[in-house]
Amino acid sequence: QVQLVESGGGLVRAGGSLRLSCVASGSAFSIEDMGWYRQAPGKQRELVGSITTTHDAHYAGNVEGRFSISRNNAKNTIHLDVNNLRPADTAVYYCRAFVVETTSIGGKVHWGKGTLVTVSS
């Protein structure tokens, strides 16, 4: 019932910036922690950063200082501002959310389908 949809990816030159967005839709649910992951071709999916309900953000060491996560709890949205991009940042970026539905016991992880970021030199 809950769906996550990412947007904002594209082709950018090294040193450029993008703003990625993720919108959660559905009914009778609440979102706890949210995060961004990425997966480069032929590589394993890895954590980029996460953010709590209270807006405490954590980042992977190779992106901290360049990427910034924010969220709007009322609008069920999360953003990832990616700055000073490098070719190594090229990947599909996925939104992840821990969701609690009012009709369920506990919660579960939901994933979006991803948005592609390509960084050229």
N, C-alpha and C. Protein backbone atom coordinates (compact mmCIF):
# COMPACT_ATOMS: atom_id res chain seq x y z
N GLN A 1 0.83 -1.21 0.00
CA GLN A 1 0.00 0.00 0.00
C GLN A 1 0.86 1.26 0.00
N VAL A 2 1.94 1.25 0.75
CA VAL A 2 2.86 2.39 0.79
C VAL A 2 3.82 2.30 -0.38
N GLN A 3 4.01 3.41 -1.06
CA GLN A 3 4.91 3.48 -2.20
C GLN A 3 5.89 4.63 -2.03
N LEU A 4 7.13 4.41 -2.47
CA LEU A 4 8.15 5.43 -2.48
C LEU A 4 8.56 5.71 -3.92
N VAL A 5 8.59 6.97 -4.30
CA VAL A 5 8.94 7.36 -5.66
C VAL A 5 10.05 8.40 -5.62
N GLU A 6 11.18 8.08 -6.26
CA GLU A 6 12.31 9.00 -6.33
C GLU A 6 12.27 9.80 -7.63
N SER A 7 12.92 10.95 -7.61
CA SER A 7 13.05 11.79 -8.80
C SER A 7 14.26 12.69 -8.64
N GLY A 8 14.66 13.34 -9.72
CA GLY A 8 15.73 14.32 -9.67
C GLY A 8 17.06 13.88 -10.23
N GLY A 9 17.19 12.62 -10.60
CA GLY A 9 18.43 12.14 -11.18
C GLY A 9 18.64 12.69 -12.58
N GLY A 10 19.86 12.51 -13.09
CA GLY A 10 20.17 12.98 -14.42
C GLY A 10 21.65 12.93 -14.69
N LEU A 11 22.04 13.54 -15.80
CA LEU A 11 23.44 13.62 -16.21
C LEU A 11 24.01 14.96 -15.78
N VAL A 12 25.15 14.93 -15.12
CA VAL A 12 25.78 16.15 -14.63
C VAL A 12 27.29 16.04 -14.77
N ARG A 13 27.94 17.16 -15.00
CA ARG A 13 29.39 17.20 -15.07
C ARG A 13 30.00 17.13 -13.68
N ALA A 14 31.22 16.64 -13.62
CA ALA A 14 31.93 16.60 -12.35
C ALA A 14 31.97 17.99 -11.73
N GLY A 15 31.70 18.05 -10.44
CA GLY A 15 31.63 19.32 -9.73
C GLY A 15 30.24 19.91 -9.66
N GLY A 16 29.31 19.33 -10.39
CA GLY A 16 27.95 19.82 -10.39
C GLY A 16 27.13 19.30 -9.22
N SER A 17 25.87 19.70 -9.21
CA SER A 17 24.98 19.36 -8.10
C SER A 17 23.61 18.94 -8.61
N LEU A 18 22.93 18.15 -7.80
CA LEU A 18 21.56 17.75 -8.07
C LEU A 18 20.79 17.70 -6.76
N ARG A 19 19.48 17.74 -6.88
CA ARG A 19 18.61 17.58 -5.73
C ARG A 19 17.69 16.39 -5.99
N LEU A 20 17.89 15.32 -5.26
CA LEU A 20 17.06 14.14 -5.38
C LEU A 20 15.92 14.21 -4.38
N SER A 21 14.76 13.70 -4.79
CA SER A 21 13.59 13.74 -3.92
C SER A 21 12.94 12.38 -3.85
N CYS A 22 12.31 12.11 -2.73
CA CYS A 22 11.57 10.88 -2.53
C CYS A 22 10.26 11.22 -1.84
N VAL A 23 9.17 10.77 -2.40
CA VAL A 23 7.85 11.03 -1.85
C VAL A 23 7.19 9.71 -1.49
N ALA A 24 6.72 9.60 -0.27
CA ALA A 24 5.99 8.43 0.18
C ALA A 24 4.49 8.70 0.09
N SER A 25 3.76 7.76 -0.46
CA SER A 25 2.32 7.91 -0.61
C SER A 25 1.61 6.67 -0.08
N GLY A 26 0.37 6.86 0.29
CA GLY A 26 -0.44 5.79 0.84
C GLY A 26 -1.35 6.35 1.90
N SER A 27 -1.86 5.47 2.72
CA SER A 27 -2.74 5.89 3.80
C SER A 27 -2.51 5.02 5.03
N ALA A 28 -2.88 5.57 6.16
CA ALA A 28 -2.81 4.84 7.43
C ALA A 28 -1.40 4.29 7.70
N PHE A 29 -0.43 5.18 7.63
CA PHE A 29 0.94 4.78 7.91
C PHE A 29 1.72 5.93 8.53
N SER A 30 2.83 5.58 9.14
CA SER A 30 3.78 6.56 9.64
C SER A 30 5.18 6.08 9.28
N ILE A 31 6.07 7.01 9.05
CA ILE A 31 7.43 6.69 8.65
C ILE A 31 8.40 7.01 9.78
N GLU A 32 9.23 6.06 10.09
CA GLU A 32 10.26 6.27 11.09
C GLU A 32 11.53 6.75 10.39
N ASP A 33 12.61 6.01 10.49
CA ASP A 33 13.84 6.43 9.82
C ASP A 33 13.72 6.30 8.31
N MET A 34 14.40 7.19 7.60
CA MET A 34 14.49 7.14 6.15
C MET A 34 15.95 7.26 5.74
N GLY A 35 16.25 6.78 4.55
CA GLY A 35 17.63 6.86 4.10
C GLY A 35 17.76 6.77 2.60
N TRP A 36 18.97 7.05 2.14
CA TRP A 36 19.32 6.93 0.74
C TRP A 36 20.44 5.91 0.59
N TYR A 37 20.30 5.05 -0.40
CA TYR A 37 21.31 4.09 -0.78
C TYR A 37 21.63 4.29 -2.25
N ARG A 38 22.74 3.73 -2.68
CA ARG A 38 23.08 3.79 -4.09
C ARG A 38 23.74 2.49 -4.53
N GLN A 39 23.62 2.21 -5.81
CA GLN A 39 24.20 1.00 -6.37
C GLN A 39 24.79 1.31 -7.74
N ALA A 40 26.09 1.17 -7.85
CA ALA A 40 26.78 1.35 -9.12
C ALA A 40 26.72 0.06 -9.92
N PRO A 41 26.86 0.13 -11.24
CA PRO A 41 26.80 -1.08 -12.07
C PRO A 41 27.82 -2.13 -11.62
N GLY A 42 27.35 -3.34 -11.40
CA GLY A 42 28.22 -4.43 -11.01
C GLY A 42 28.67 -4.42 -9.57
N LYS A 43 28.15 -3.49 -8.77
CA LYS A 43 28.55 -3.39 -7.38
C LYS A 43 27.36 -3.56 -6.45
N GLN A 44 27.67 -3.80 -5.18
CA GLN A 44 26.64 -4.00 -4.16
C GLN A 44 26.04 -2.67 -3.73
N ARG A 45 24.77 -2.70 -3.40
CA ARG A 45 24.11 -1.50 -2.90
C ARG A 45 24.73 -1.08 -1.58
N GLU A 46 24.95 0.23 -1.42
CA GLU A 46 25.60 0.74 -0.23
C GLU A 46 24.84 1.92 0.34
N LEU A 47 25.01 2.12 1.63
CA LEU A 47 24.37 3.23 2.32
C LEU A 47 25.02 4.55 1.94
N VAL A 48 24.20 5.56 1.66
CA VAL A 48 24.68 6.92 1.45
C VAL A 48 24.49 7.74 2.72
N GLY A 49 23.28 7.72 3.26
CA GLY A 49 22.98 8.45 4.47
C GLY A 49 21.59 8.14 4.96
N SER A 50 21.31 8.50 6.19
CA SER A 50 20.01 8.28 6.78
C SER A 50 19.62 9.48 7.63
N ILE A 51 18.34 9.57 7.94
CA ILE A 51 17.85 10.66 8.75
C ILE A 51 16.69 10.16 9.61
N THR A 52 16.68 10.57 10.87
CA THR A 52 15.66 10.13 11.80
C THR A 52 14.45 11.05 11.75
N THR A 53 13.42 10.66 12.48
CA THR A 53 12.22 11.48 12.58
C THR A 53 12.52 12.85 13.19
N THR A 54 13.51 12.89 14.07
CA THR A 54 13.91 14.14 14.71
C THR A 54 14.97 14.89 13.93
N HIS A 55 15.21 14.50 12.68
CA HIS A 55 16.09 15.21 11.75
C HIS A 55 17.57 15.07 12.08
N ASP A 56 17.94 14.00 12.75
CA ASP A 56 19.35 13.69 12.96
C ASP A 56 19.86 12.89 11.77
N ALA A 57 20.84 13.42 11.08
CA ALA A 57 21.34 12.81 9.85
C ALA A 57 22.70 12.17 10.07
N HIS A 58 22.94 11.06 9.37
CA HIS A 58 24.21 10.37 9.39
C HIS A 58 24.60 10.03 7.96
N TYR A 59 25.89 10.09 7.67
CA TYR A 59 26.38 9.91 6.32
C TYR A 59 27.52 8.91 6.26
N ALA A 60 27.64 8.28 5.10
CA ALA A 60 28.80 7.46 4.83
C ALA A 60 30.03 8.37 4.72
N GLY A 61 31.18 7.83 5.09
CA GLY A 61 32.39 8.63 5.13
C GLY A 61 32.80 9.23 3.80
N ASN A 62 32.49 8.56 2.70
CA ASN A 62 32.93 9.05 1.40
C ASN A 62 32.02 10.11 0.80
N VAL A 63 30.93 10.46 1.47
CA VAL A 63 30.04 11.50 0.96
C VAL A 63 29.83 12.63 1.96
N GLU A 64 30.17 12.42 3.20
CA GLU A 64 29.97 13.44 4.22
C GLU A 64 30.71 14.72 3.85
N GLY A 65 30.00 15.84 3.97
CA GLY A 65 30.56 17.12 3.58
C GLY A 65 30.15 17.54 2.19
N ARG A 66 29.70 16.59 1.36
CA ARG A 66 29.26 16.90 0.01
C ARG A 66 27.76 16.68 -0.17
N PHE A 67 27.21 15.70 0.56
CA PHE A 67 25.79 15.37 0.44
C PHE A 67 25.05 15.84 1.70
N SER A 68 23.79 16.17 1.54
CA SER A 68 22.97 16.63 2.65
C SER A 68 21.57 16.06 2.55
N ILE A 69 21.10 15.47 3.64
CA ILE A 69 19.76 14.89 3.71
C ILE A 69 18.84 15.80 4.51
N SER A 70 17.60 15.93 4.04
CA SER A 70 16.58 16.65 4.78
C SER A 70 15.25 15.93 4.60
N ARG A 71 14.31 16.20 5.50
CA ARG A 71 13.00 15.57 5.39
C ARG A 71 11.91 16.52 5.86
N ASN A 72 10.73 16.29 5.32
CA ASN A 72 9.53 17.03 5.71
C ASN A 72 8.52 15.99 6.16
N ASN A 73 8.36 15.87 7.46
CA ASN A 73 7.48 14.83 7.99
C ASN A 73 6.03 15.03 7.58
N ALA A 74 5.58 16.27 7.54
CA ALA A 74 4.19 16.56 7.19
C ALA A 74 3.88 16.15 5.75
N LYS A 75 4.86 16.31 4.85
CA LYS A 75 4.66 15.99 3.45
C LYS A 75 5.18 14.61 3.07
N ASN A 76 5.72 13.88 4.04
CA ASN A 76 6.26 12.53 3.79
C ASN A 76 7.28 12.54 2.66
N THR A 77 8.17 13.50 2.71
CA THR A 77 9.20 13.62 1.68
C THR A 77 10.59 13.65 2.30
N ILE A 78 11.56 13.23 1.51
CA ILE A 78 12.95 13.29 1.90
C ILE A 78 13.75 13.75 0.68
N HIS A 79 14.77 14.55 0.93
CA HIS A 79 15.61 15.07 -0.14
C HIS A 79 17.06 14.70 0.11
N LEU A 80 17.79 14.56 -0.97
CA LEU A 80 19.23 14.37 -0.92
C LEU A 80 19.87 15.38 -1.86
N ASP A 81 20.54 16.36 -1.29
CA ASP A 81 21.28 17.33 -2.08
C ASP A 81 22.69 16.79 -2.29
N VAL A 82 23.03 16.56 -3.53
CA VAL A 82 24.35 16.01 -3.86
C VAL A 82 25.17 17.10 -4.52
N ASN A 83 26.31 17.43 -3.92
CA ASN A 83 27.14 18.53 -4.37
C ASN A 83 28.56 18.05 -4.68
N ASN A 84 29.24 18.84 -5.49
CA ASN A 84 30.62 18.52 -5.86
C ASN A 84 30.73 17.07 -6.31
N LEU A 85 29.88 16.71 -7.23
CA LEU A 85 29.80 15.32 -7.67
C LEU A 85 31.06 14.86 -8.39
N ARG A 86 31.37 13.60 -8.22
CA ARG A 86 32.51 12.95 -8.85
C ARG A 86 32.02 11.80 -9.72
N PRO A 87 32.80 11.40 -10.71
CA PRO A 87 32.40 10.24 -11.52
C PRO A 87 32.13 9.00 -10.68
N ALA A 88 32.82 8.84 -9.56
CA ALA A 88 32.61 7.70 -8.69
C ALA A 88 31.24 7.71 -8.01
N ASP A 89 30.55 8.84 -8.06
CA ASP A 89 29.21 8.93 -7.49
C ASP A 89 28.15 8.38 -8.43
N THR A 90 28.51 8.05 -9.64
CA THR A 90 27.56 7.52 -10.61
C THR A 90 26.93 6.24 -10.08
N ALA A 91 25.61 6.22 -10.01
CA ALA A 91 24.89 5.08 -9.46
C ALA A 91 23.39 5.33 -9.56
N VAL A 92 22.63 4.28 -9.32
CA VAL A 92 21.20 4.42 -9.10
C VAL A 92 20.99 4.69 -7.62
N TYR A 93 20.30 5.76 -7.31
CA TYR A 93 20.07 6.15 -5.93
C TYR A 93 18.66 5.73 -5.51
N TYR A 94 18.59 5.00 -4.39
CA TYR A 94 17.33 4.45 -3.91
C TYR A 94 16.92 5.07 -2.58
N CYS A 95 15.64 5.29 -2.45
CA CYS A 95 15.06 5.76 -1.20
C CYS A 95 14.60 4.55 -0.38
N ARG A 96 14.88 4.59 0.90
CA ARG A 96 14.49 3.52 1.82
C ARG A 96 13.79 4.13 3.03
N ALA A 97 12.71 3.49 3.46
CA ALA A 97 11.97 3.98 4.61
C ALA A 97 11.49 2.82 5.47
N PHE A 98 11.57 3.01 6.77
CA PHE A 98 10.98 2.07 7.70
C PHE A 98 9.58 2.57 8.01
N VAL A 99 8.58 1.76 7.63
CA VAL A 99 7.19 2.19 7.66
C VAL A 99 6.40 1.36 8.65
N VAL A 100 5.59 2.02 9.43
CA VAL A 100 4.65 1.36 10.33
C VAL A 100 3.23 1.68 9.85
N GLU A 101 2.49 0.66 9.47
CA GLU A 101 1.11 0.84 9.06
C GLU A 101 0.20 0.61 10.25
N THR A 102 -0.85 1.38 10.32
CA THR A 102 -1.74 1.33 11.48
C THR A 102 -2.43 -0.02 11.65
N THR A 103 -2.54 -0.78 10.58
CA THR A 103 -3.19 -2.09 10.64
C THR A 103 -2.21 -3.23 10.90
N SER A 104 -0.94 -2.92 11.03
CA SER A 104 0.09 -3.94 11.18
C SER A 104 0.75 -3.88 12.55
N ILE A 105 1.33 -5.00 12.93
CA ILE A 105 2.15 -5.07 14.13
C ILE A 105 3.60 -4.85 13.73
N GLY A 106 4.23 -3.90 14.35
CA GLY A 106 5.60 -3.58 14.00
C GLY A 106 5.68 -2.80 12.70
N GLY A 107 6.81 -2.91 12.02
CA GLY A 107 6.99 -2.20 10.77
C GLY A 107 7.83 -2.99 9.78
N LYS A 108 8.02 -2.43 8.60
CA LYS A 108 8.78 -3.09 7.56
C LYS A 108 9.48 -2.05 6.69
N VAL A 109 10.48 -2.51 5.99
CA VAL A 109 11.25 -1.64 5.11
C VAL A 109 10.60 -1.57 3.74
N HIS A 110 10.51 -0.35 3.20
CA HIS A 110 10.04 -0.13 1.85
C HIS A 110 11.13 0.53 1.02
N TRP A 111 11.21 0.16 -0.24
CA TRP A 111 12.19 0.71 -1.17
C TRP A 111 11.51 1.36 -2.35
N GLY A 112 12.11 2.44 -2.85
CA GLY A 112 11.70 3.00 -4.11
C GLY A 112 12.38 2.26 -5.25
N LYS A 113 12.05 2.63 -6.48
CA LYS A 113 12.63 1.97 -7.65
C LYS A 113 13.92 2.63 -8.13
N GLY A 114 14.28 3.76 -7.56
CA GLY A 114 15.55 4.38 -7.84
C GLY A 114 15.51 5.48 -8.89
N THR A 115 16.52 6.34 -8.85
CA THR A 115 16.72 7.37 -9.85
C THR A 115 18.21 7.40 -10.20
N LEU A 116 18.52 7.46 -11.48
CA LEU A 116 19.90 7.33 -11.94
C LEU A 116 20.62 8.67 -11.94
N VAL A 117 21.79 8.68 -11.33
CA VAL A 117 22.69 9.82 -11.37
C VAL A 117 23.94 9.43 -12.13
N THR A 118 24.24 10.16 -13.19
CA THR A 118 25.43 9.90 -13.99
C THR A 118 26.32 11.14 -13.98
N VAL A 119 27.55 10.96 -13.55
CA VAL A 119 28.50 12.06 -13.44
C VAL A 119 29.60 11.84 -14.47
N SER A 120 29.77 12.79 -15.36
CA SER A 120 30.80 12.72 -16.38
C SER A 120 31.99 13.58 -15.99
N SER A 121 33.16 13.23 -16.53
CA SER A 121 34.36 13.99 -16.24
C SER A 121 34.56 15.13 -17.22
